[in-house]
Amino acid sequence: MLETIWFALWGILWAVYFVLDGFDLGIGTLAPFLTKNEGEKRSVYNSMGPYWNGNEVWLITAGGVTFAAFPKTYAVMFSSLYSALLLILFCLIVRGVAMEFRSKFSSTGWKRFWDTLLWVGNFGPALLFGVAFANLFRGILIDGSGIYHGTLFSLLNPYGLMGGILFTLIFAVHGSLWLTLKTNGDLKGRAANLAGSLWYALAAAAVVFLGATYVSTHLYDNYIKVPVLFVIPLAAVGALVGILLFIRQAQWLKAWISSAVFIVMVTLFGVSGMYPNLLISSIDPAFSLTAFNSSSSSLTLEIMLGVALVFVPVVIAYQAWVYCLFGRWDHQLAQSKRQK
Amino acid sequence: MDTLMLSRLQFAAATFFHFLFVPLTLGLSVMLAIMETNYVRTGNEEYSRMARFWGKIFLINFAIGVVTGITLEFQFGTNWSRYSEYVGDIFGSLLAIEATVAFFLESTFVAVWAFGWKRLSPKAHAIAIWLVAIASNVSALWILIANAWMQHPVGFVIRNGRAELDNLISIIAQPFAWHTIVHTISAAYILSAFFIMGVSSWHLLRKQHISFFKKSFRLAISFALIFTIVEVVQGHMHGGEVAKIQPTKLAAMESLWVTTRSAPQYLFVIPDPDNERNLVEFGAIPGALSMLAFHDFSAEVKGLKHFAPSERPPVTLSFVSFRVMMTLGFFFLVMAIIGWFRRDTIEQRPALLKVFLFSIPLPYVASEFGWMLAEVGRQPWVVYGMMKTSNAVSPVAASQVAISLGAFVLVYSFLGIVAYYLMWSHSRKGPSDDTALPDAADEEVGYA
């Protein structure tokens, strides 16, 4: 039971991370194509500036929880995905530093340099998280003693690449919707148009991915066993349609929230399909690491559950408060600009 | 080189680099909080300007500290998977608690602070930096509890082929953890104080912004005095604790080869590990080592030869690290005492100011050597007495680790150069006389 609760929490943590940092990754990926001048570039940076750091902690927590609740999975997963993970980490280092350092000198070359790194640092993880998760759905080449028999390139199989494209599109739509909330004028118009057109690409990629999932993975087995689970992909489809409807009505906050729900449901779709597996072996299902054969002791799981039940709601409360606070500040700012 | 050596180098490089930035954030955050509290209390604009000037340095360090911290957490999985699997039940929990309890808080409120200059009342703004300061230090506390557990594992049982949690309270409450915490956090405060005093000295030597930098200096010298005294007293007790629980580390840091009753302390030693002896031993103080380690002049101190060669840490490195750290520690104490007595007329004492200016790098050196002693002195164990480092490494190809190590060196060198250049140029420029508060609308506020 404890193992199942932690499995669910593990999936939810990743979902929250993708919702929150997802818009940073998407904005960073789109920034070079959306901005026309220095002022717009600054607006883009400021739309992420106050948030990205708090968002990234959800990744640290997702990693920490994997380590604490499922140490064996943490060990085998992270060492198997060695190069992919370190690539993601280097990208995240670079994009964090780009946010901090870009404004420190006014030279154009300096700014252009960090703009490039911001793009690399966001596009890289957006793509690689997709590749990594698609491979987790599909299974990787691990043997009975947890040794990985592939390379970085065996992760770049067609299904993995499809996952990469899907995640990149999800984050791109999510990010451009965030920009419509945080910017004004031409930039907002361009972000809105882009969200509208990217939506079709996203819908196509989602349909293809769902089909490929049926062919390449065993995720649907759980759904056939427990048909009520189909609520999750249905909710995902509903949220996806919701995004388009709200875009058409220019209801940007509702569109962004639909996109957030969509991300949560896509993540949970994969995670529920994997249950109880955390790391599927494509060599032999018997080698797969599950919530049961890779978990920590029940004492650790109990203590950690206590910590999570007390502190995670507190974290959510103050982060939500801070998001609202910044929202109010942005609003005041927009008004004072209009008065000028 | 094999995977083990490459992984050790990579982890060492990542830790050393991380710790070039973290200590300053631990101490500066507290001092920024005090500056802003003074501003709220007195209404003196100068305190607000101080918080803004030193705050920029804080943010640069905070940013690098955050992004380089993630790679440390994830490297336990990528490079030390056997370790993670064996002790994750305990060690993983401590890291997860750190993220949930503290890291979220500091990362969220540092944004409120950096972007809230104009929009929060001075009081609310001061509360934001207090939250950051408290959370940063609590964050360090959990990480150091985790490190202390590797130095002295307690509260576990070996079950199901791994170390499982038995008693979390004993892990948190064990004396060695609190020694590590007091020692490391004091070191961070000393480093921050010497940083502020050094930069202040540069401006005072040039007779510019005198009131501003004198106030900064006076705040920092109080920190320096308190925490150098704490460090020296506690460092002695810390040594006693090491003598009790890590005899191999004690023997290596003292380069003591033969088990000796009433062991002397030598003023000057050149170790010769190849021949299991010291090339030079000079200036013996009889019984002093026994006294320092066990509070007993006649106590027996175990020598390195008492332990099999495969159980001994690298002697020269441990020995040198300890000497450098300790010598610098006493130097900081002396400087803090002199500086404290001269604090009211400090701007008229160019020689003293110059010493403070050139002392800026020294606490960094002391901190890094301190970590070297803690980690190298623990070898060949990754968890002392429980798991050897050689059994902890991931089954990954050496070529993979070689490539990532190369990438670490390249990326971190570049980041280090840029970060220190930015800190240097900001420090030289000094505070702006502009009293207007920074705002996200006017400029991109640099932010972590």
Coordinates of C-alpha atoms in Angstrom, one line a residue, chain A residues 13-14 38 41-42 45-46 48-65 67-69 71-72 74-76 78-83 85-86 89-90 92-94 96-105 110-111 113-114 117 145-148 151-152 294-301 303-304 307-308 311-312 315 318-319 321-322 325-326 328-330 332-333 337 340, chain B residues 7 10 56 59-60 62-64 66-68 70-112 115-117 119-120 159 162 164-168 394-396 400-402 404-405 407-408 411-412 414-415 418-419 421-422 425 439-448:
Chain A
L13 CA 5.8 15.2 -8.6
W14 CA 6.9 14.7 -12.2
E38 CA 15.6 44.0 -27.1
K41 CA 13.5 39.9 -25.3
R42 CA 13.4 41.5 -21.8
Y45 CA 13.1 36.9 -19.6
N46 CA 11.0 38.7 -17.1
M48 CA 10.2 33.6 -16.4
G49 CA 12.6 35.4 -14.1
P50 CA 10.7 35.2 -10.8
Y51 CA 9.5 31.6 -11.3
W52 CA 12.1 29.3 -12.9
N53 CA 14.1 28.7 -9.7
G54 CA 11.1 27.7 -7.6
N55 CA 10.0 25.5 -10.5
E56 CA 13.3 23.7 -10.8
V57 CA 13.1 22.6 -7.2
W58 CA 10.2 20.3 -8.2
L59 CA 12.8 18.5 -10.3
I60 CA 15.2 18.3 -7.4
T61 CA 12.3 16.9 -5.3
A62 CA 11.3 14.4 -7.9
G63 CA 14.9 13.2 -8.0
G64 CA 15.1 13.2 -4.2
V65 CA 11.9 11.3 -3.9
F67 CA 16.3 8.4 -4.3
A68 CA 14.5 8.2 -1.0
A69 CA 11.5 6.0 -1.9
P71 CA 16.7 3.8 -4.2
K72 CA 17.3 0.9 -6.5
Y74 CA 17.2 5.7 -8.7
A75 CA 20.5 3.9 -8.9
V76 CA 19.7 1.9 -12.1
F78 CA 20.2 7.4 -13.3
S79 CA 23.2 5.3 -14.2
S80 CA 21.5 3.8 -17.3
L81 CA 20.4 7.2 -18.6
Y82 CA 23.9 8.6 -17.7
S83 CA 24.6 10.7 -20.8
L85 CA 20.7 13.0 -17.7
L86 CA 24.0 14.8 -17.6
L89 CA 21.7 18.9 -16.2
F90 CA 24.2 20.9 -18.3
L92 CA 19.6 23.5 -17.0
I93 CA 22.8 24.9 -15.6
V94 CA 23.3 27.0 -18.7
G96 CA 19.7 29.3 -15.1
V97 CA 23.0 31.2 -15.5
A98 CA 21.8 32.8 -18.7
M99 CA 18.8 34.3 -16.8
E100 CA 21.1 35.6 -14.2
F101 CA 24.0 36.9 -16.2
R102 CA 22.4 38.3 -19.4
S103 CA 21.6 41.7 -17.9
K104 CA 25.0 42.2 -16.3
F105 CA 26.5 43.9 -19.4
W110 CA 27.2 39.4 -24.6
K111 CA 23.4 39.4 -24.7
F113 CA 25.6 34.8 -26.5
W114 CA 23.3 34.2 -23.5
L117 CA 22.5 29.5 -24.4
S145 CA 21.8 -7.0 -12.1
G146 CA 20.7 -3.5 -13.2
I147 CA 23.4 -3.0 -15.8
Y148 CA 22.4 -1.1 -18.9
T151 CA 24.1 3.7 -25.3
L152 CA 22.7 7.2 -25.5
S294 CA 12.9 -1.4 -5.5
S295 CA 11.3 0.5 -2.6
S296 CA 12.8 1.6 0.7
S297 CA 12.0 0.1 4.0
S298 CA 8.5 0.7 5.3
L299 CA 9.8 2.9 8.1
T300 CA 11.5 5.2 5.6
L301 CA 8.4 5.3 3.5
I303 CA 8.5 8.9 7.8
M304 CA 8.8 10.4 4.3
V307 CA 7.1 14.8 5.8
A308 CA 5.4 15.0 2.4
F311 CA 5.3 20.1 3.9
V312 CA 4.1 19.6 0.3
V315 CA 5.0 24.5 -0.3
Y318 CA 3.3 29.6 -0.5
Q319 CA 4.2 29.0 -4.1
W321 CA 0.7 32.8 -3.0
V322 CA 3.9 34.0 -4.7
L325 CA 1.6 38.1 -5.8
F326 CA 3.7 38.3 -9.0
R328 CA -0.8 41.3 -9.1
W329 CA 2.5 43.1 -9.6
D330 CA 2.5 42.5 -13.3
Q332 CA -0.2 47.0 -11.6
L333 CA 2.8 47.4 -13.9
K337 CA 2.4 51.8 -18.2
K340 CA 2.0 56.9 -19.0
Chain B
S7 CA 34.0 9.4 -11.0
Q10 CA 34.3 14.4 -11.3
K56 CA 23.8 41.6 -6.0
L59 CA 22.3 36.6 -6.1
I60 CA 25.2 35.7 -8.4
F62 CA 22.9 31.9 -5.2
A63 CA 22.3 31.2 -8.9
I64 CA 25.6 29.2 -9.3
V66 CA 21.5 26.3 -7.2
V67 CA 22.5 25.0 -10.6
T68 CA 25.6 23.3 -9.4
I70 CA 21.4 19.7 -8.7
T71 CA 24.3 18.0 -10.4
L72 CA 25.6 16.9 -7.0
E73 CA 22.3 15.3 -6.1
F74 CA 22.0 13.6 -9.5
Q75 CA 25.5 12.3 -9.5
F76 CA 24.8 10.0 -6.6
G77 CA 22.5 8.2 -9.1
T78 CA 24.6 8.5 -12.3
N79 CA 28.1 7.8 -10.9
W80 CA 27.5 6.2 -7.5
S81 CA 24.6 3.9 -8.2
R82 CA 25.9 1.1 -6.0
Y83 CA 26.1 3.5 -3.1
S84 CA 22.7 4.9 -3.8
E85 CA 21.2 1.5 -3.9
Y86 CA 22.9 0.4 -0.7
V87 CA 22.2 3.5 1.5
G88 CA 19.4 5.3 -0.3
D89 CA 16.9 4.2 2.4
I90 CA 18.7 6.6 4.7
F91 CA 20.8 9.0 2.6
G92 CA 18.1 9.6 -0.1
S93 CA 15.6 10.5 2.6
L94 CA 17.8 13.1 4.1
L95 CA 18.2 14.7 0.6
A96 CA 14.5 14.5 -0.1
I97 CA 13.7 16.1 3.3
E98 CA 16.2 18.9 2.5
A99 CA 14.4 19.7 -0.7
T100 CA 10.9 19.6 0.7
V101 CA 11.6 21.4 4.0
A102 CA 14.1 24.0 3.0
F103 CA 15.1 24.3 -0.6
F104 CA 11.6 25.2 -1.9
L105 CA 11.4 28.0 0.7
E106 CA 14.7 29.6 -0.2
S107 CA 14.2 29.3 -4.0
T108 CA 10.7 30.8 -3.8
F109 CA 11.3 33.7 -1.5
V110 CA 14.6 34.7 -3.1
A111 CA 12.5 35.7 -6.1
V112 CA 10.1 37.7 -3.9
F115 CA 11.7 41.4 -7.5
G116 CA 10.0 43.0 -4.5
W117 CA 12.2 46.0 -3.7
R119 CA 6.4 46.6 -4.2
L120 CA 6.8 45.2 -0.7
R159 CA 18.8 -5.9 6.3
R162 CA 21.5 -3.0 2.3
E164 CA 18.0 0.4 6.3
L165 CA 16.7 3.1 8.5
D166 CA 16.3 2.1 12.1
N167 CA 16.3 5.4 14.0
L168 CA 16.1 8.8 12.3
S394 CA 28.2 2.8 -11.0
P395 CA 28.8 0.1 -13.7
V396 CA 29.1 2.7 -16.4
Q400 CA 31.2 8.1 -20.6
V401 CA 32.6 9.4 -17.4
A402 CA 35.7 10.8 -19.1
S404 CA 31.2 14.1 -18.7
L405 CA 34.3 15.0 -16.6
A407 CA 32.3 18.7 -19.9
F408 CA 32.3 19.6 -16.2
V411 CA 31.5 24.4 -18.3
Y412 CA 32.5 25.1 -14.7
F414 CA 33.8 29.1 -17.9
L415 CA 31.1 29.8 -15.3
V418 CA 32.3 34.8 -15.6
A419 CA 30.9 34.7 -12.1
Y421 CA 34.6 38.5 -13.1
L422 CA 31.0 39.8 -12.4
S425 CA 33.5 44.3 -11.4
D439 CA 12.5 47.2 -10.5
A440 CA 11.8 44.5 -12.9
A441 CA 10.0 46.9 -15.2
D442 CA 13.0 49.2 -15.7
E443 CA 15.7 46.6 -16.1
E444 CA 16.0 42.9 -16.1
V445 CA 16.7 42.4 -12.5
G446 CA 19.4 39.8 -12.2
Y447 CA 18.0 37.0 -10.3
A448 CA 18.6 33.4 -9.4

